Short mmCIF file of C-alpha atoms in Angstrom, two decimals:
data_model
loop_
_atom_site.label_atom_id
_atom_site.label_comp_id
_atom_site.label_asym_id
_atom_site.label_seq_id
_atom_site.Cartn_x
_atom_site.Cartn_y
_atom_site.Cartn_z
CA MET A 1 132.00 119.26 96.83
CA ASN A 2 134.52 122.11 96.93
CA SER A 3 133.80 125.17 94.82
CA PRO A 4 136.73 127.15 93.42
CA LEU A 5 137.40 130.68 94.61
CA ARG A 6 137.99 131.91 91.09
CA ILE A 7 136.73 130.51 87.83
CA PRO A 8 138.02 132.05 84.58
CA THR A 9 134.96 133.55 82.91
CA THR A 10 136.38 132.76 79.50
CA ARG A 11 136.20 129.07 80.37
CA THR A 12 132.60 129.08 81.57
CA VAL A 13 130.35 128.03 78.69
CA ARG A 14 126.72 127.07 78.31
CA TYR A 15 126.31 123.31 78.20
CA ASP A 16 122.97 121.79 79.13
CA PRO A 17 123.16 117.98 78.83
CA LEU A 18 119.38 117.75 79.35
CA ASP A 19 118.44 120.15 76.57
CA PRO A 20 116.10 118.32 74.14
CA ASP A 21 118.38 118.95 71.15
CA THR A 22 121.41 117.70 73.08
CA LEU A 23 119.53 114.58 74.15
CA THR A 24 118.58 113.89 70.53
CA SER A 25 122.20 114.17 69.36
CA PRO A 26 124.99 115.75 71.40
CA TYR A 27 127.81 115.16 68.94
CA ALA A 28 127.82 118.48 67.06
CA LEU A 29 127.91 120.26 70.42
CA TYR A 30 130.68 117.99 71.64
CA ALA A 31 132.73 118.82 68.54
CA HIS A 32 132.21 122.54 69.13
CA LEU A 33 133.28 122.24 72.76
CA ARG A 34 136.33 120.17 71.82
CA GLU A 35 137.43 122.77 69.29
CA THR A 36 136.69 125.93 71.30
CA THR A 37 136.78 125.14 75.04
CA PRO A 38 138.13 121.61 75.56
CA VAL A 39 138.38 122.30 79.31
CA PHE A 40 135.64 124.44 80.83
CA TRP A 41 133.88 125.05 84.13
CA HIS A 42 130.23 124.04 84.52
CA GLU A 43 128.59 126.09 87.24
CA GLN A 44 125.59 123.87 87.92
CA MET A 45 127.58 120.63 88.14
CA GLU A 46 130.46 122.41 89.92
CA SER A 47 132.88 120.53 87.69
CA TRP A 48 135.60 121.01 85.18
CA VAL A 49 134.44 119.33 81.97
CA LEU A 50 136.89 117.64 79.58
CA THR A 51 136.11 116.80 75.95
CA ARG A 52 139.44 115.77 74.37
CA TYR A 53 140.36 112.10 74.19
CA ARG A 54 143.88 112.52 75.56
CA ASP A 55 142.70 114.53 78.56
CA CYS A 56 139.84 112.15 79.39
CA ARG A 57 141.95 109.03 79.15
CA GLU A 58 144.72 110.49 81.29
CA VAL A 59 142.30 111.47 84.06
CA LEU A 60 140.70 108.02 84.02
CA ARG A 61 144.13 106.38 84.12
CA ASP A 62 145.77 108.46 86.85
CA TYR A 63 143.96 107.35 90.02
CA ARG A 64 146.66 108.85 92.24
CA LEU A 65 145.89 112.36 91.03
CA PHE A 66 142.22 111.93 90.15
CA ALA A 67 140.31 109.90 92.73
CA ARG A 68 137.06 108.00 92.49
CA ASP A 69 137.07 107.57 96.28
CA ARG A 70 135.96 110.96 97.58
CA ARG A 71 137.01 110.06 101.10
CA ARG A 72 140.52 110.83 99.88
CA VAL A 73 139.57 114.51 99.85
CA GLY A 74 137.62 114.42 103.10
CA GLU A 75 134.10 113.69 101.86
CA ASP A 76 131.76 111.11 103.40
CA VAL A 77 130.55 108.01 101.54
CA PRO A 78 127.65 106.26 103.35
CA GLU A 79 127.95 102.51 103.82
CA PHE A 80 125.16 101.60 101.40
CA ARG A 81 127.14 103.32 98.61
CA GLN A 82 130.51 101.77 99.50
CA SER A 83 131.50 99.41 96.69
CA ILE A 84 134.20 98.90 94.10
CA GLN A 85 133.15 102.27 92.69
CA SER A 86 134.16 104.06 95.88
CA LEU A 87 137.62 102.50 96.17
CA ASP A 88 140.85 103.32 94.35
CA PRO A 89 143.96 101.15 94.07
CA PRO A 90 145.55 99.64 96.02
CA ALA A 91 142.47 99.19 98.26
CA GLN A 92 140.36 98.33 95.21
CA THR A 93 142.72 95.81 93.60
CA SER A 94 141.78 92.57 95.35
CA LEU A 95 138.03 93.31 95.18
CA ARG A 96 138.27 94.07 91.48
CA GLY A 97 140.26 90.89 90.94
CA LEU A 98 137.60 88.85 92.76
CA PHE A 99 134.82 90.07 90.49
CA ILE A 100 136.77 90.00 87.23
CA ASN A 101 137.95 86.45 87.85
CA SER A 102 134.43 85.34 88.80
CA LEU A 103 132.92 86.94 85.70
CA ARG A 104 135.52 85.47 83.37
CA ALA A 105 134.97 82.01 84.81
CA GLN A 106 131.45 81.89 83.34
CA ASP A 107 130.55 80.04 80.13
CA PHE A 108 130.08 83.02 77.84
CA ASP A 109 129.48 80.86 74.79
CA ALA A 110 126.57 79.07 76.45
CA ILE A 111 125.13 82.34 77.74
CA GLY A 112 125.42 83.77 74.24
CA ARG A 113 123.62 80.83 72.67
CA ARG A 114 120.75 81.02 75.13
CA SER A 115 120.49 84.76 74.61
CA GLN A 116 120.38 84.28 70.87
CA HIS A 117 117.46 81.84 71.25
CA GLN A 118 115.63 84.26 73.56
CA ILE A 119 116.04 87.16 71.12
CA ALA A 120 114.86 85.01 68.20
CA ASP A 121 111.78 83.90 70.16
CA ILE A 122 110.90 87.45 71.17
CA LEU A 123 111.28 88.82 67.64
CA HIS A 124 109.22 85.98 66.18
CA ARG A 125 106.44 86.66 68.67
CA LEU A 126 106.52 90.39 67.96
CA SER A 127 106.54 89.98 64.19
CA GLY A 128 102.73 89.81 64.15
CA ARG A 129 102.27 93.19 65.82
CA ALA A 130 101.61 96.34 63.85
CA GLU A 131 104.35 98.01 65.91
CA PHE A 132 106.10 97.65 69.27
CA ASN A 133 108.49 99.50 71.58
CA TRP A 134 111.94 97.97 71.18
CA MET A 135 112.97 99.21 74.64
CA THR A 136 110.21 97.59 76.70
CA ASP A 137 109.55 94.56 74.50
CA VAL A 138 113.11 93.58 73.56
CA ALA A 139 115.86 95.56 75.29
CA ALA A 140 114.50 95.26 78.84
CA PRO A 141 113.66 91.53 79.00
CA VAL A 142 116.80 90.48 77.10
CA SER A 143 119.03 92.64 79.31
CA LEU A 144 117.49 91.32 82.52
CA THR A 145 117.61 87.66 81.53
CA ILE A 146 121.20 87.70 80.31
CA THR A 147 122.36 89.64 83.38
CA ALA A 148 120.59 87.30 85.81
CA GLU A 149 122.09 84.32 84.01
CA LEU A 150 125.60 85.77 84.12
CA LEU A 151 125.31 86.51 87.85
CA GLY A 152 123.57 83.19 88.51
CA VAL A 153 120.57 84.60 90.38
CA ASP A 154 116.82 84.31 90.10
CA GLU A 155 115.60 86.86 87.59
CA PRO A 156 113.84 89.77 89.34
CA GLU A 157 110.36 90.77 88.26
CA LEU A 158 110.84 92.92 85.18
CA GLY A 159 108.58 95.91 85.93
CA PRO A 160 109.75 96.66 89.49
CA TYR A 161 113.39 96.13 88.57
CA VAL A 162 113.21 98.47 85.58
CA GLN A 163 111.88 101.14 87.96
CA ILE A 164 114.84 100.59 90.29
CA SER A 165 117.31 100.76 87.42
CA ASP A 166 115.70 103.92 86.06
CA ALA A 167 115.92 105.62 89.48
CA LEU A 168 119.59 104.66 89.78
CA ALA A 169 120.35 106.02 86.31
CA ARG A 170 118.66 109.32 87.15
CA ARG A 171 120.54 109.47 90.48
CA MET A 172 123.76 109.78 88.47
CA ASP A 173 122.54 113.19 87.31
CA SER A 174 122.09 114.61 90.81
CA GLY A 175 124.40 117.51 90.00
CA LEU A 176 121.86 118.64 87.40
CA LEU A 177 118.72 117.41 89.14
CA PRO A 178 119.14 117.29 92.94
CA SER A 179 115.58 115.93 93.22
CA THR A 180 116.87 112.55 91.97
CA VAL A 181 118.97 111.94 95.09
CA GLU A 182 116.29 110.76 97.52
CA VAL A 183 114.52 108.44 95.08
CA GLY A 184 117.82 107.11 93.77
CA ASP A 185 119.26 106.40 97.20
CA GLN A 186 116.08 104.60 98.22
CA ALA A 187 116.27 102.52 95.04
CA ARG A 188 119.86 101.62 95.89
CA LYS A 189 118.82 100.52 99.39
CA ASP A 190 115.92 98.48 97.99
CA PHE A 191 118.15 96.76 95.49
CA ASN A 192 120.88 96.15 98.07
CA ALA A 193 118.23 94.38 100.16
CA LEU A 194 117.40 92.13 97.19
CA VAL A 195 121.09 91.36 96.77
CA ASP A 196 121.30 90.51 100.48
CA SER A 197 118.54 87.95 99.93
CA TRP A 198 120.57 86.42 97.08
CA PHE A 199 123.53 86.00 99.41
CA GLU A 200 121.33 84.24 101.94
CA THR A 201 119.42 81.89 99.64
CA ASN A 202 120.98 81.71 96.17
CA ASP A 203 123.23 78.82 95.16
CA HIS A 204 122.90 78.72 91.37
CA PRO A 205 126.06 78.42 89.23
CA GLY A 206 127.30 81.80 88.16
CA THR A 207 129.30 84.83 89.15
CA LEU A 208 127.65 85.28 92.55
CA HIS A 209 128.40 81.68 93.51
CA ASP A 210 132.06 82.15 92.63
CA VAL A 211 132.20 85.50 94.44
CA ARG A 212 130.79 83.94 97.61
CA GLU A 213 133.24 81.03 97.39
CA ASN A 214 136.24 83.35 97.12
CA ALA A 215 135.06 86.39 99.08
CA ALA A 216 137.80 86.13 101.70
CA LYS A 217 140.40 86.86 99.02
CA ALA A 218 139.06 90.39 98.59
CA LYS A 219 140.09 91.37 102.13
CA VAL A 220 137.34 93.98 102.44
CA PRO A 221 134.30 94.26 104.74
CA GLU A 222 131.41 92.08 103.58
CA HIS A 223 129.16 95.00 102.65
CA TYR A 224 131.63 95.96 99.92
CA ILE A 225 131.14 92.58 98.28
CA ARG A 226 127.37 92.75 98.53
CA ASN A 227 127.23 96.34 97.30
CA THR A 228 129.60 95.53 94.44
CA THR A 229 127.32 92.67 93.44
CA SER A 230 124.48 95.18 93.34
CA VAL A 231 126.56 97.61 91.27
CA THR A 232 127.67 94.85 88.90
CA PHE A 233 124.14 93.59 88.30
CA ASN A 234 122.65 97.02 87.72
CA ALA A 235 125.56 98.26 85.60
CA SER A 236 125.32 95.15 83.43
CA PHE A 237 121.57 95.51 82.98
CA GLY A 238 121.70 99.26 82.46
CA THR A 239 124.56 99.13 79.98
CA VAL A 240 123.03 96.35 77.89
CA TYR A 241 119.58 97.98 78.00
CA ALA A 242 120.79 101.41 76.88
CA THR A 243 123.22 100.00 74.32
CA ALA A 244 120.52 97.76 72.85
CA GLY A 245 118.44 100.83 72.09
CA ASN A 246 121.28 102.99 70.78
CA VAL A 247 122.63 100.20 68.58
CA ALA A 248 119.21 99.31 67.17
CA LEU A 249 118.51 102.95 66.31
CA THR A 250 121.95 103.40 64.75
CA LEU A 251 121.43 100.34 62.54
CA LEU A 252 117.93 101.46 61.59
CA GLN A 253 119.42 104.79 60.52
CA HIS A 254 122.32 103.03 58.74
CA PRO A 255 120.78 99.90 57.18
CA GLU A 256 123.87 99.44 55.00
CA ALA A 257 125.91 98.87 58.17
CA LEU A 258 123.60 96.10 59.33
CA GLU A 259 123.92 94.44 55.94
CA GLN A 260 127.73 94.66 56.14
CA LEU A 261 127.61 92.89 59.50
CA ARG A 262 126.41 89.74 57.77
CA ASP A 263 130.15 89.30 57.23
CA GLU A 264 131.00 87.50 60.48
CA SER A 265 134.58 88.78 60.33
CA LEU A 266 133.20 92.26 61.03
CA LEU A 267 131.09 91.37 64.07
CA ASP A 268 133.69 91.90 66.79
CA THR A 269 135.15 95.13 65.44
CA GLY A 270 131.67 96.24 64.38
CA VAL A 271 130.27 95.87 67.91
CA ASP A 272 133.11 97.97 69.33
CA GLU A 273 132.53 100.60 66.65
CA LEU A 274 128.81 100.77 67.39
CA ILE A 275 129.62 101.38 71.06
CA ARG A 276 132.17 104.07 70.17
CA PHE A 277 129.76 105.71 67.75
CA ASP A 278 126.81 106.07 70.13
CA GLY A 279 127.41 104.29 73.41
CA PRO A 280 125.43 104.83 76.61
CA ALA A 281 128.24 106.15 78.84
CA GLN A 282 128.44 109.91 78.33
CA GLY A 283 130.69 110.86 81.19
CA THR A 284 132.11 110.01 84.58
CA SER A 285 133.74 112.11 87.27
CA ARG A 286 136.87 112.12 89.40
CA VAL A 287 138.09 114.50 92.11
CA ALA A 288 141.55 116.07 92.12
CA THR A 289 143.66 115.03 95.10
CA ARG A 290 146.18 117.86 94.68
CA ARG A 291 146.74 120.98 92.62
CA THR A 292 147.45 120.20 88.97
CA THR A 293 146.91 121.46 85.44
CA ILE A 294 145.12 120.12 82.39
CA GLY A 295 146.48 122.01 79.45
CA ASP A 296 146.72 125.58 80.79
CA THR A 297 143.82 125.15 83.21
CA VAL A 298 144.60 124.96 86.92
CA ILE A 299 142.64 122.31 88.84
CA GLU A 300 142.55 122.80 92.59
CA PRO A 301 142.48 119.92 95.11
CA GLY A 302 138.93 118.82 95.85
CA GLN A 303 137.55 120.05 92.54
CA THR A 304 135.56 117.63 90.40
CA VAL A 305 136.65 116.78 86.87
CA LEU A 306 134.03 115.34 84.51
CA THR A 307 135.38 113.33 81.59
CA LEU A 308 132.94 113.49 78.66
CA MET A 309 133.84 110.09 77.26
CA ALA A 310 131.28 110.31 74.47
CA ALA A 311 132.93 113.52 73.26
CA ALA A 312 136.34 111.86 73.49
CA ASN A 313 135.04 108.97 71.38
CA ARG A 314 134.48 111.38 68.48
CA ASP A 315 137.86 113.15 68.80
CA PRO A 316 139.44 113.25 65.32
CA GLU A 317 142.92 113.28 66.86
CA GLN A 318 142.27 109.71 68.04
CA PHE A 319 139.66 108.44 65.58
CA PRO A 320 139.96 109.23 61.86
CA ARG A 321 136.53 109.91 60.32
CA PRO A 322 135.06 110.06 63.82
CA ASP A 323 131.47 110.75 62.73
CA GLU A 324 131.35 107.74 60.42
CA LEU A 325 130.67 104.10 61.25
CA VAL A 326 133.87 102.27 60.32
CA LEU A 327 132.98 98.67 61.12
CA ASP A 328 136.53 97.36 60.70
CA ARG A 329 138.10 100.19 62.75
CA SER A 330 141.28 98.89 64.38
CA PRO A 331 142.71 99.82 66.75
CA ASN A 332 139.61 101.19 68.45
CA GLN A 333 140.60 102.26 71.95
CA HIS A 334 137.31 103.98 72.69
CA LEU A 335 136.24 104.96 76.19
CA GLY A 336 132.77 103.44 75.93
CA PHE A 337 133.57 101.06 78.78
CA GLY A 338 135.74 103.55 80.64
CA TRP A 339 139.49 103.24 81.08
CA GLY A 340 142.01 102.47 83.79
CA PRO A 341 141.32 100.92 87.20
CA HIS A 342 137.61 101.73 87.08
CA ALA A 343 136.94 100.44 83.57
CA CYS A 344 133.76 98.39 83.30
CA LEU A 345 134.09 94.99 84.97
CA GLY A 346 131.82 93.38 82.40
CA THR A 347 133.31 94.68 79.13
CA MET A 348 133.40 91.19 77.59
CA PHE A 349 129.82 90.58 78.72
CA GLY A 350 128.63 93.86 77.22
CA GLN A 351 130.28 93.05 73.90
CA LEU A 352 128.69 89.58 73.94
CA ALA A 353 125.20 90.94 74.58
CA VAL A 354 125.43 93.54 71.81
CA LYS A 355 126.75 90.92 69.41
CA GLN A 356 123.73 88.70 70.10
CA LEU A 357 121.35 91.61 69.48
CA VAL A 358 123.02 92.34 66.15
CA ILE A 359 122.75 88.67 65.18
CA GLY A 360 119.10 88.77 66.23
CA LEU A 361 118.44 91.68 63.88
CA LEU A 362 120.26 89.93 61.04
CA ASN A 363 118.14 86.80 61.54
CA ALA A 364 114.85 88.62 62.24
CA PRO A 365 111.66 87.49 60.44
CA ALA A 366 111.81 90.64 58.30
CA PRO A 367 113.83 93.87 58.20
CA LEU A 368 113.08 96.04 61.22
CA LYS A 369 111.91 99.58 60.48
CA LEU A 370 111.14 102.70 62.48
CA ALA A 371 107.43 103.14 63.13
CA GLY A 372 107.55 106.59 64.74
CA THR A 373 109.78 109.12 66.44
CA PRO A 374 112.20 107.78 69.08
CA VAL A 375 112.00 109.37 72.54
CA ARG A 376 115.16 109.83 74.58
CA ARG A 377 115.22 109.29 78.32
CA ARG A 378 115.97 112.57 80.08
CA THR A 379 119.29 111.50 81.56
CA ALA A 380 122.73 112.94 80.98
CA THR A 381 125.20 110.40 82.37
CA VAL A 382 123.59 107.46 80.59
CA ARG A 383 122.42 108.02 77.02
CA SER A 384 119.34 105.88 76.54
CA LEU A 385 116.02 105.70 74.78
CA ASP A 386 112.67 105.44 76.52
CA VAL A 387 110.68 104.67 73.38
CA LEU A 388 111.89 103.19 70.10
CA PRO A 389 108.78 102.44 68.02
CA VAL A 390 109.52 99.80 65.40
CA THR A 391 107.74 97.37 63.10
CA PHE A 392 108.43 94.36 60.92
CA ARG A 393 105.67 95.32 58.52
CA GLN A 394 106.92 96.56 55.17
#
């Protein structure tokens, strides 16, 4: 990563994404940064950090100027990390089309119904406990089952897979914690090996089956397809898992919102609003391909730009009453699933999964309540809970 020769000292501010207070709730800090230093240099991450909606969305949209593929600025990307995430258009276009078409070909209604039954069964079983951890007892198994069904693969063993997913989530924070690189890269290799076994033996209906049938259309080396399958599976699991915790906590803290969601006409807009309000994706990075400016800040070629999407999602210039849950908010062009050519492949799937979790809470044996203090996972890129102690006992 290229470091600048000169960084304006007035633009260098203290921002520690892993500070306990920031992990608990970063939104007051995000508002302060947006108002005072909407573009600033972060020494440890060696990145320009953006907090305004219009700046973030433009960077995510303009792949010619802000690359995801770091090979465009002379950096190396090892083969086991080469996937749809390391390609920009036009090289990315056919591969992205292959996966989007395969995902959209699945029976989302049937997947949703089966997920709803699974959630109801889990909550009924847990209703007899004095308390339980929503993350391990609900979010993890539901996320893994629905993801495996969407991809059409045998469901991995829950415990080992959760460890892989956790290592991959922490690997995203390597700029803050370099110690996560080795463990994260090994987890990626281990999971890629599991995906390789699916390609050799799996023939269930689902996304993977359709991807294999149409792989030639992508016109990329085979490892890109396998690695993108790995990325798709883990991103789907990780997004649903983290969102399940954030949404549950938000609704526990705003019980009136859950009650309003009994109105089915609010479910679709309500799910999007819950993701805008406290979604898992905090930020993502791009690298400048040539000299440019954002506002009055000069960005040099090779410098990294980090879009703080979660800060953008509370920008009052884009979202009136940004710190309130407005369940019928429309339009709601939040960045919770990204934007532009690298927007989340499984946006519809993520919305479906969250909708089923909300329905599960509405139909639960009794109102769910907090049974202790939630514990945040110490990750910056993905906002997630480790422990959400809850109970059905009144």
